[in-house]
Coordinates of C-alpha atoms and ligand atoms in Angstrom, one line a residue:
M57 CA 110.4 -33.7 -197.7
T58 CA 106.2 -33.6 -197.8
S59 CA 103.7 -35.9 -196.8
M60 CA 102.1 -36.9 -199.8
N61 CA 101.4 -40.3 -198.1
Q62 CA 100.2 -42.3 -201.2
Y63 CA 97.6 -39.6 -202.0
K64 CA 97.8 -37.0 -205.2
L65 CA 97.1 -33.8 -204.1
S66 CA 95.7 -31.2 -206.7
E67 CA 98.1 -29.0 -208.5
K68 CA 96.7 -25.9 -206.1
V69 CA 97.4 -27.1 -202.7
R70 CA 100.9 -28.7 -204.5
N71 CA 101.8 -25.2 -205.5
F72 CA 100.5 -23.7 -202.1
I73 CA 103.0 -26.2 -199.8
S74 CA 105.7 -26.1 -202.2
S75 CA 107.2 -23.1 -200.3
P76 CA 107.1 -21.4 -197.1
R77 CA 104.1 -19.3 -196.1
K78 CA 104.1 -15.8 -195.5
M79 CA 102.1 -13.8 -192.7
L80 CA 99.8 -11.1 -194.2
I81 CA 100.0 -7.9 -192.4
N82 CA 98.7 -4.3 -193.9
G83 CA 98.0 -6.3 -197.6
Q84 CA 101.6 -8.0 -197.7
W85 CA 102.9 -11.4 -197.4
V86 CA 106.0 -11.3 -195.2
N87 CA 108.1 -12.9 -193.5
S88 CA 108.2 -12.8 -189.2
V89 CA 110.4 -10.2 -188.2
S90 CA 112.5 -12.9 -186.4
G91 CA 112.9 -15.2 -189.6
K92 CA 111.8 -18.0 -187.6
N93 CA 109.7 -19.8 -189.2
F94 CA 107.3 -23.7 -187.9
N95 CA 106.5 -26.7 -189.8
T96 CA 103.0 -27.4 -189.8
H97 CA 102.3 -31.4 -189.9
D98 CA 100.2 -34.5 -191.5
P99 CA 98.7 -35.9 -188.9
A100 CA 98.2 -39.0 -190.9
T101 CA 101.9 -39.4 -191.0
G102 CA 103.7 -37.3 -189.0
D103 CA 105.5 -35.7 -191.9
V104 CA 106.3 -31.9 -192.1
I105 CA 104.0 -30.5 -194.8
V106 CA 105.5 -27.0 -195.2
A107 CA 107.0 -24.5 -192.8
V108 CA 105.0 -21.1 -192.1
A109 CA 106.1 -17.8 -190.6
E110 CA 106.2 -17.7 -187.1
G111 CA 104.6 -14.8 -185.5
D112 CA 106.0 -13.0 -182.2
K113 CA 105.5 -10.2 -180.2
E114 CA 106.9 -7.7 -182.9
D115 CA 104.8 -9.0 -185.9
I116 CA 101.7 -8.7 -183.6
N117 CA 102.9 -5.3 -182.9
R118 CA 102.8 -4.7 -186.9
A119 CA 99.8 -6.3 -187.2
V120 CA 97.3 -4.3 -184.7
A121 CA 99.3 -1.0 -186.0
A122 CA 98.1 -1.9 -189.2
A123 CA 94.9 -2.8 -188.3
R124 CA 94.4 -0.2 -186.0
K125 CA 95.2 2.6 -189.1
A126 CA 92.6 0.5 -191.4
F127 CA 89.9 1.3 -188.3
D128 CA 90.9 5.0 -187.7
D129 CA 91.8 6.3 -190.5
G130 CA 91.3 3.9 -193.4
P131 CA 89.2 3.1 -195.7
W132 CA 87.5 0.7 -194.4
S133 CA 85.2 2.9 -191.4
S134 CA 84.5 5.4 -194.3
M135 CA 83.3 2.6 -196.7
T136 CA 79.5 2.6 -197.2
P137 CA 77.9 -0.6 -195.3
T138 CA 77.0 -1.7 -199.2
E139 CA 80.3 -1.2 -199.9
R140 CA 81.5 -3.5 -197.2
E141 CA 78.7 -5.9 -197.9
R142 CA 80.5 -6.2 -201.8
C143 CA 83.8 -7.0 -200.3
M144 CA 82.1 -9.8 -198.3
Y145 CA 80.3 -11.6 -200.8
R146 CA 83.1 -11.4 -202.9
L147 CA 85.2 -13.3 -200.5
A148 CA 82.4 -15.8 -200.4
D149 CA 82.2 -16.2 -203.8
L150 CA 86.2 -17.1 -204.1
M151 CA 85.8 -19.4 -201.4
E152 CA 83.2 -21.3 -203.3
Q153 CA 85.6 -20.9 -206.0
N154 CA 88.5 -22.4 -204.3
A155 CA 86.3 -24.9 -202.0
D156 CA 87.7 -28.2 -203.4
T157 CA 91.2 -26.7 -202.7
L158 CA 90.3 -25.2 -199.2
S159 CA 89.0 -28.8 -198.2
E160 CA 91.5 -30.7 -199.1
L161 CA 94.3 -28.3 -197.7
E162 CA 91.9 -28.5 -194.4
A163 CA 92.0 -32.6 -194.5
L164 CA 96.0 -32.3 -195.3
D165 CA 96.5 -30.0 -192.1
N166 CA 94.1 -31.4 -190.0
G167 CA 93.6 -34.7 -190.7
K168 CA 90.0 -34.8 -190.9
N169 CA 87.9 -36.7 -193.9
V170 CA 88.2 -34.7 -197.2
A171 CA 84.5 -34.9 -198.3
I172 CA 83.3 -33.9 -194.8
A173 CA 85.1 -31.1 -194.9
R174 CA 83.8 -30.0 -198.4
A175 CA 80.4 -30.7 -197.1
V176 CA 80.2 -29.3 -193.7
D177 CA 83.6 -27.2 -192.7
I178 CA 83.7 -25.5 -196.2
Q179 CA 80.2 -25.2 -197.0
V180 CA 79.4 -23.8 -193.6
A181 CA 82.1 -21.2 -193.7
I182 CA 81.1 -20.2 -197.0
D183 CA 77.8 -19.8 -195.9
Y184 CA 78.5 -17.8 -193.2
I185 CA 80.7 -15.3 -194.5
R186 CA 77.7 -14.6 -197.1
Y187 CA 75.1 -14.6 -194.2
M188 CA 77.2 -12.1 -192.6
A189 CA 77.6 -10.1 -195.8
G190 CA 73.9 -9.4 -195.5
W191 CA 74.0 -7.6 -192.4
P192 CA 76.4 -4.1 -192.6
S193 CA 73.6 -2.6 -194.5
K194 CA 71.3 -3.6 -191.9
I195 CA 72.5 -2.6 -188.5
M196 CA 70.2 -0.5 -186.7
G197 CA 70.1 1.3 -183.6
S198 CA 66.7 2.8 -182.4
T199 CA 64.9 6.2 -181.4
L200 CA 64.3 6.4 -177.9
P201 CA 61.2 8.0 -176.5
L202 CA 62.9 10.6 -173.6
S203 CA 61.2 12.0 -170.8
V204 CA 64.1 13.6 -168.8
P205 CA 61.9 14.7 -165.5
Y206 CA 64.2 17.1 -164.2
A207 CA 64.5 19.1 -167.6
P208 CA 60.7 20.8 -167.7
G209 CA 59.6 22.1 -170.7
A210 CA 62.8 20.9 -172.9
K211 CA 62.5 19.1 -176.0
F212 CA 65.0 15.7 -176.9
L213 CA 65.7 13.9 -179.1
G214 CA 67.3 10.3 -178.0
Y215 CA 68.7 7.6 -180.4
T216 CA 71.2 5.0 -180.3
L217 CA 74.0 4.4 -182.8
K218 CA 75.6 0.4 -183.3
E219 CA 79.3 1.2 -183.9
P220 CA 82.0 -1.1 -183.9
V221 CA 84.0 -2.1 -181.5
G222 CA 87.7 -1.5 -183.1
V223 CA 90.6 -3.8 -183.7
V224 CA 90.0 -7.1 -182.9
G225 CA 92.4 -10.2 -181.9
Q226 CA 90.8 -13.2 -182.9
I227 CA 92.4 -16.5 -181.5
I228 CA 91.1 -19.8 -183.2
P229 CA 91.6 -23.6 -182.5
W230 CA 92.7 -26.3 -184.8
N231 CA 89.6 -28.7 -184.7
F232 CA 87.8 -26.8 -187.6
P233 CA 90.3 -24.1 -189.2
A234 CA 88.8 -22.7 -191.7
L235 CA 85.2 -22.7 -190.0
M236 CA 86.3 -20.9 -187.0
C237 CA 88.3 -18.4 -189.5
A238 CA 84.8 -17.6 -191.0
W239 CA 83.0 -17.7 -187.6
K240 CA 85.1 -15.0 -186.4
L241 CA 86.1 -12.9 -189.6
G242 CA 82.1 -12.6 -190.7
P243 CA 80.8 -10.9 -187.5
A244 CA 83.9 -9.2 -187.2
L245 CA 83.8 -7.5 -191.2
A246 CA 80.1 -7.0 -190.9
S247 CA 80.2 -5.0 -188.0
G248 CA 83.0 -2.9 -189.8
C249 CA 85.6 -4.2 -187.3
T250 CA 89.4 -5.0 -188.6
V251 CA 90.8 -8.1 -187.4
V252 CA 94.5 -9.1 -186.3
L253 CA 93.6 -13.3 -186.8
K254 CA 96.0 -16.2 -185.0
P255 CA 95.2 -19.4 -186.1
A256 CA 96.6 -22.6 -184.3
E257 CA 99.8 -23.6 -184.4
E258 CA 98.6 -27.0 -185.5
T259 CA 96.5 -25.7 -188.3
P260 CA 97.8 -22.5 -190.2
L261 CA 97.5 -23.4 -193.7
T262 CA 93.2 -22.6 -194.7
A263 CA 93.8 -19.2 -192.8
L264 CA 96.4 -18.7 -195.2
Y265 CA 94.7 -19.3 -198.2
I266 CA 91.4 -17.3 -197.3
G267 CA 94.2 -14.5 -196.3
E268 CA 95.1 -14.7 -200.2
L269 CA 91.4 -15.2 -201.2
I270 CA 90.9 -11.9 -199.0
C271 CA 93.3 -9.8 -200.5
E272 CA 91.8 -10.8 -204.2
A273 CA 88.6 -10.0 -202.9
G274 CA 89.7 -6.3 -202.5
F275 CA 89.4 -5.6 -199.0
P276 CA 91.5 -2.8 -198.1
E277 CA 94.8 -3.1 -196.4
G278 CA 94.8 -3.8 -192.9
V279 CA 91.7 -5.1 -192.3
V280 CA 92.4 -8.6 -191.8
N281 CA 95.9 -9.7 -191.0
I282 CA 96.4 -13.1 -190.3
V283 CA 99.6 -14.4 -187.9
P284 CA 100.4 -17.6 -187.3
G285 CA 102.2 -18.3 -184.5
Y286 CA 102.4 -20.2 -181.0
G287 CA 99.6 -19.3 -178.3
H288 CA 102.3 -18.5 -175.6
T289 CA 104.1 -15.9 -177.7
A290 CA 101.7 -14.3 -180.4
G291 CA 98.2 -15.3 -178.8
A292 CA 99.9 -13.6 -175.9
A293 CA 101.0 -10.7 -177.7
L294 CA 97.9 -10.0 -178.9
T295 CA 95.9 -10.6 -175.9
A296 CA 97.6 -8.2 -174.0
H297 CA 98.4 -5.7 -176.6
K298 CA 97.0 -2.0 -175.7
D299 CA 95.9 -1.1 -179.0
V300 CA 93.5 -4.3 -179.5
D301 CA 89.7 -3.4 -178.2
K302 CA 88.6 -7.2 -178.2
I303 CA 89.3 -10.6 -178.4
A304 CA 87.6 -13.3 -179.9
F305 CA 88.6 -16.9 -178.7
T306 CA 87.7 -20.5 -179.4
G307 CA 89.7 -22.9 -177.8
S308 CA 90.3 -25.0 -174.5
T309 CA 88.6 -23.7 -171.1
E310 CA 92.1 -23.6 -169.4
V311 CA 93.5 -21.3 -171.9
G312 CA 90.2 -19.1 -171.9
K313 CA 90.7 -18.2 -168.3
I314 CA 94.0 -17.1 -169.0
I315 CA 93.3 -14.9 -171.9
V316 CA 90.5 -13.2 -169.8
K317 CA 92.9 -12.6 -166.9
A318 CA 95.1 -11.0 -169.3
A319 CA 92.6 -9.2 -171.0
A320 CA 91.3 -7.8 -167.5
D321 CA 94.5 -5.1 -167.5
T322 CA 93.4 -3.4 -170.5
M323 CA 89.8 -4.0 -170.0
K324 CA 89.4 -5.5 -173.4
N325 CA 86.0 -7.2 -174.3
V326 CA 85.9 -10.3 -174.4
S327 CA 83.7 -13.2 -175.5
M328 CA 84.9 -16.9 -175.3
E329 CA 83.8 -20.4 -176.8
L330 CA 85.0 -22.6 -174.7
G331 CA 84.9 -26.5 -174.2
G332 CA 82.8 -28.8 -173.1
K333 CA 81.3 -32.3 -171.7
S334 CA 77.7 -32.5 -173.6
P335 CA 75.2 -34.6 -172.8
A336 CA 73.6 -36.8 -175.1
I337 CA 70.4 -38.4 -173.4
I338 CA 68.3 -41.3 -174.3
L339 CA 65.2 -41.4 -173.2
P340 CA 63.7 -45.3 -172.6
D341 CA 60.8 -44.0 -175.4
A342 CA 63.8 -43.3 -177.9
D343 CA 63.5 -44.3 -181.9
L344 CA 66.4 -46.6 -181.2
S345 CA 67.0 -47.1 -184.9
V346 CA 67.6 -42.9 -185.0
A347 CA 69.2 -42.7 -181.2
I348 CA 72.0 -45.5 -181.9
P349 CA 73.6 -43.9 -184.6
G350 CA 72.8 -40.5 -183.8
A351 CA 74.8 -40.9 -179.9
A352 CA 77.6 -42.7 -182.4
S353 CA 77.8 -39.6 -184.6
A354 CA 77.5 -37.2 -181.7
I355 CA 81.1 -38.3 -180.3
F356 CA 82.6 -39.8 -183.2
F357 CA 82.5 -36.8 -185.7
N358 CA 85.7 -35.3 -186.5
Q359 CA 87.3 -37.7 -184.0
G360 CA 85.6 -36.4 -181.2
Q361 CA 87.5 -32.9 -181.5
V362 CA 84.3 -30.8 -181.0
C363 CA 83.7 -28.5 -178.5
C364 CA 80.0 -29.8 -178.0
A365 CA 80.7 -33.9 -179.0
G366 CA 78.3 -35.6 -177.0
S367 CA 81.1 -37.3 -174.7
R368 CA 78.6 -38.5 -171.9
L369 CA 75.6 -40.6 -172.8
F370 CA 72.9 -41.3 -170.5
V371 CA 71.1 -44.4 -171.2
P372 CA 68.5 -46.0 -169.0
D373 CA 68.7 -49.5 -167.5
S374 CA 65.9 -51.1 -169.3
L375 CA 67.9 -50.3 -172.7
Y376 CA 71.5 -50.4 -171.6
D377 CA 72.9 -53.8 -173.2
Q378 CA 70.8 -52.5 -176.6
V379 CA 72.2 -49.5 -177.3
V380 CA 75.7 -50.1 -175.8
K381 CA 75.6 -53.1 -178.4
G382 CA 74.4 -51.2 -181.3
L383 CA 77.0 -48.0 -180.4
A384 CA 80.1 -50.9 -180.5
E385 CA 78.7 -52.2 -183.6
V386 CA 78.9 -48.7 -185.4
A387 CA 82.0 -48.1 -183.8
N388 CA 84.0 -51.3 -185.1
G389 CA 82.4 -51.0 -188.5
M390 CA 84.1 -47.1 -189.6
K391 CA 87.0 -47.1 -191.5
I392 CA 89.8 -46.0 -190.3
G393 CA 92.2 -43.9 -192.5
S394 CA 93.7 -41.4 -193.7
G395 CA 91.1 -38.1 -194.5
L396 CA 92.3 -37.9 -197.8
N397 CA 90.2 -41.0 -199.0
P398 CA 86.8 -39.9 -198.3
E399 CA 85.8 -43.3 -197.3
N400 CA 88.1 -43.2 -193.6
M401 CA 85.3 -41.7 -191.4
V402 CA 88.0 -42.2 -188.6
N403 CA 90.9 -39.9 -189.4
P404 CA 93.7 -39.3 -187.6
L405 CA 94.2 -36.8 -184.3
V406 CA 95.4 -33.5 -184.8
S407 CA 98.8 -33.9 -183.1
Q408 CA 101.1 -36.1 -181.3
I409 CA 100.1 -34.2 -178.2
Q410 CA 96.6 -34.6 -178.7
F411 CA 97.2 -38.3 -179.7
D412 CA 98.8 -38.9 -176.1
R413 CA 96.3 -36.8 -174.0
V414 CA 93.6 -38.9 -175.6
M415 CA 95.1 -42.5 -175.4
G416 CA 96.1 -41.1 -171.2
Y417 CA 92.3 -40.4 -170.8
I418 CA 91.4 -44.1 -171.9
E419 CA 93.9 -45.7 -169.7
S420 CA 92.3 -43.5 -166.9
G421 CA 89.1 -45.0 -167.3
R422 CA 90.6 -48.4 -167.5
A423 CA 91.9 -47.7 -164.5
E424 CA 88.9 -46.4 -162.8
G425 CA 86.8 -49.5 -163.9
A426 CA 85.0 -48.5 -166.9
D427 CA 84.3 -51.4 -169.3
I428 CA 86.2 -51.0 -172.7
V429 CA 82.9 -51.7 -174.7
A430 CA 84.9 -51.1 -178.2
G431 CA 88.4 -49.7 -179.5
G432 CA 90.8 -48.4 -176.6
G433 CA 93.6 -48.7 -178.9
R434 CA 95.6 -47.3 -181.0
R435 CA 95.6 -47.9 -185.0
G436 CA 98.9 -48.6 -186.8
D437 CA 102.3 -47.4 -185.9
K438 CA 102.4 -43.9 -187.8
G439 CA 100.2 -41.1 -187.6
Y440 CA 97.9 -40.2 -184.5
F441 CA 95.0 -42.6 -185.4
V442 CA 93.0 -43.7 -182.0
E443 CA 90.0 -46.3 -182.9
P444 CA 86.7 -44.7 -182.1
T445 CA 86.1 -46.0 -178.0
I446 CA 83.7 -46.8 -175.6
L447 CA 83.8 -47.0 -172.1
G448 CA 80.9 -48.5 -170.7
N449 CA 79.4 -48.3 -167.0
T450 CA 81.2 -45.0 -166.3
N451 CA 80.3 -42.8 -162.9
R452 CA 80.3 -39.1 -162.1
D453 CA 83.3 -39.6 -160.2
M454 CA 85.9 -41.1 -163.1
K455 CA 88.2 -38.5 -164.7
V456 CA 87.1 -39.2 -167.8
V457 CA 83.4 -38.4 -166.9
R458 CA 84.6 -35.4 -165.2
E459 CA 87.0 -33.9 -167.8
E460 CA 86.7 -33.1 -171.6
I461 CA 88.7 -35.6 -173.4
F462 CA 88.3 -33.9 -177.1
G463 CA 89.0 -37.5 -178.8
P464 CA 86.6 -40.3 -179.9
V465 CA 85.8 -41.7 -176.5
V466 CA 82.1 -42.0 -175.3
C467 CA 81.5 -42.5 -171.6
V468 CA 78.2 -44.5 -171.2
Q469 CA 76.4 -43.5 -167.8
R470 CA 73.2 -45.4 -166.7
Y471 CA 70.3 -43.8 -165.3
K472 CA 66.8 -45.3 -164.0
D473 CA 64.6 -42.9 -164.3
V474 CA 63.3 -39.7 -166.3
S475 CA 63.3 -37.5 -163.4
E476 CA 67.1 -37.8 -162.9
I477 CA 68.1 -36.4 -166.3
P478 CA 68.4 -32.7 -165.7
K479 CA 70.5 -33.3 -162.6
L480 CA 73.0 -35.9 -164.5
A481 CA 72.7 -33.7 -167.6
N482 CA 73.8 -30.6 -165.7
D483 CA 76.4 -32.6 -163.4
T484 CA 79.5 -30.7 -164.9
I485 CA 81.3 -27.9 -165.6
Y486 CA 80.3 -27.5 -169.1
G487 CA 77.2 -26.0 -170.5
L488 CA 77.8 -25.9 -174.5
G489 CA 75.3 -28.4 -175.8
A490 CA 73.5 -31.0 -175.1
S491 CA 70.8 -34.0 -176.9
I492 CA 67.4 -35.3 -176.2
W493 CA 66.3 -38.5 -177.8
T494 CA 62.6 -38.8 -177.6
R495 CA 59.6 -39.4 -179.4
D496 CA 57.7 -37.9 -176.9
I497 CA 57.0 -34.2 -177.0
S498 CA 56.3 -33.5 -173.5
N499 CA 59.2 -35.0 -172.4
V500 CA 61.1 -32.1 -174.8
V501 CA 58.8 -29.2 -173.3
K502 CA 59.8 -30.5 -169.7
I503 CA 63.5 -31.5 -170.0
V504 CA 64.6 -28.3 -172.7
P505 CA 64.2 -25.6 -169.8
K506 CA 66.4 -27.5 -167.3
I507 CA 69.4 -28.4 -169.2
R508 CA 71.9 -25.3 -168.6
S509 CA 73.6 -25.3 -171.8
G510 CA 73.8 -23.1 -175.2
S511 CA 72.2 -25.6 -177.4
V512 CA 70.1 -28.4 -176.6
W513 CA 69.6 -30.8 -179.8
V514 CA 66.3 -33.3 -180.0
N515 CA 66.7 -36.2 -181.8
C516 CA 70.1 -35.1 -183.0
H517 CA 73.4 -33.5 -182.2
N518 CA 76.1 -31.5 -183.1
V519 CA 73.7 -29.5 -185.9
L520 CA 75.2 -26.1 -186.5
D521 CA 73.3 -23.4 -188.6
V522 CA 74.2 -20.2 -189.9
A523 CA 71.8 -18.6 -188.4
M524 CA 71.3 -20.4 -185.0
P525 CA 73.7 -18.8 -182.3
F526 CA 75.7 -21.0 -180.5
G527 CA 77.7 -20.7 -177.8
G528 CA 78.2 -21.6 -174.3
Y529 CA 76.6 -21.4 -170.3
K530 CA 78.9 -22.0 -167.4
Q531 CA 82.9 -22.6 -167.9
S532 CA 81.8 -23.0 -171.7
G533 CA 82.2 -19.2 -172.1
F534 CA 79.6 -16.5 -173.3
G535 CA 79.1 -14.7 -176.0
K536 CA 77.6 -16.3 -179.2
D537 CA 79.1 -17.5 -182.6
M538 CA 76.5 -17.6 -185.5
G539 CA 73.3 -16.2 -185.8
K540 CA 72.6 -12.2 -185.7
E541 CA 73.4 -12.5 -182.2
A542 CA 77.2 -13.2 -183.2
L543 CA 77.3 -9.2 -184.4
D544 CA 76.2 -8.0 -180.8
S545 CA 79.4 -8.4 -179.3
Y546 CA 81.5 -6.7 -182.1
L547 CA 79.1 -3.8 -181.7
E548 CA 79.5 -0.8 -179.3
T549 CA 75.8 1.0 -178.5
K550 CA 75.9 4.8 -178.3
S551 CA 73.1 6.8 -176.6
V552 CA 72.7 10.5 -178.4
C553 CA 70.6 13.1 -176.9
I554 CA 69.8 16.1 -178.6
M555 CA 68.5 19.0 -176.6
S556 CA 66.2 21.5 -179.0
Ligands
LIG187 P1 93.5 -26.8 -177.8 O1 93.5 -27.1 -176.5 O2 92.1 -27.3 -178.2 O3 94.6 -27.1 -178.4 P2 94.0 -24.2 -177.1 O4 92.7 -23.2 -176.0 O5 95.1 -24.7 -176.9 O6 93.2 -25.2 -177.9 O7 94.3 -23.2 -178.0 C1 93.2 -22.5 -178.9 C2 94.5 -21.3 -179.7 O8 94.7 -20.6 -178.4 C3 95.6 -21.6 -180.3 O9 95.9 -20.9 -181.4 C4 96.3 -21.4 -179.3 O10 98.0 -21.1 -180.2 C5 95.9 -20.0 -178.4 N1 96.9 -20.2 -177.0 C6 97.4 -21.2 -176.2 N2 97.9 -20.9 -175.4 C7 97.8 -19.4 -175.3 C8 97.8 -18.3 -174.9 N3 98.8 -18.3 -173.5 N4 97.5 -17.1 -175.0 C9 96.8 -16.8 -176.0 N5 96.3 -17.4 -177.0 C10 96.5 -18.8 -176.1

């Protein structure tokens, strides 16, 4: 039944997937009200890993009721900030103790490289819970020097209180399942909110494992509820629920638009981290020994299933042949295979649907006249492996340049002069990330302010840090994950005015 392929899984992972997984509601592991389960699959083989309880409207109702109670009358809101901090530090410690298990589970469920999952996904998730654990005792309002011109002679004291938004529905994607879970839970818990989290249907396992650690860490019941299920059922029910105060979403721009519209009916606070078509821009003076491998990892990391992937690569005419040749060498040299073997640097895409989508885009690029410089095909006849693919001589009108592919496919465009760069970089509906590759600081100073995106990297790409806010401009969304700014979207500001 299970997809053990040729890799021996650890005992903890084997135990975890040995029987159907339940959902976490009000501190209890329960089946869905309907009794239905859905299967999660190993992307390297297509085999079923394990069945998972399938949440729907009724389960969401129960989870929201539990979160509401924990927020309105439960111990969470009456705990002191330092008590909340201690819970969060305990969770981070437990995640660290279970880091290898979480990494293996992530590699199994998502397909990604297990060593990279350990070093990046899981480590940053742990660091972020710890970073956020430090905040509860440091969230402060301010005192306000009031004038009140129409009350002469009266004395006033004005100040602001920062208060948690309330019950938060969090809907996350499948590309970094545990990391997205931490990105969402961290600021929600630090600010004192309670949560109903819906992991992606493709990858529910690490969120459920973290759920077990949350119980072990001693969070009061109902503070975190985890309801796996599909987007159009569980996700839509969460978005529409009248007792949910905020929706935090990471996923496609298409679904983000549906959620913003649905959330408008009850005027929920929303934050959206959406798609991208991020430019990586090699300037004529760039150090190519850094820029070529950098541009390759900008797109091929996590099989290109990264919202800020450097999917549009701009290269000056003068360097075009050299850069494309170097990139092709990197792409052709990458070992393709299961993520459970850490030597495999190109792993399967997450699902059949994603595989078909990406292959469709490659065909579209071919049909529109792009050069297939490297890759372009499937690898093997089992699992969802797509070769790292370089589409050369692309232009702004091609579908592959305009739309987010979310796969290991880079579109290389030529340019003539550095003065064209801001216009080329901004020629997209998205604005999530961008990178500039140069040795000349004056290029950086001139170009960075002209790029309309939430992150700009110089001589690197996809660098994310717990202290650095991350989020989009334009149709890449609004509200920030990470950094102190992530807290802001989970806090209300109350103005208090006292007349003496
Ligand atoms: P991707 O395109 O990366 O698969 P999606 O944006 O489709 O990402 O999905 C991201 C998350 O949004 C998943 O948890 C999915 O279940 C959820 N989702 C999809 N459709 C809806 C919807 N209509 N309402 C709420 N959540 C949804």
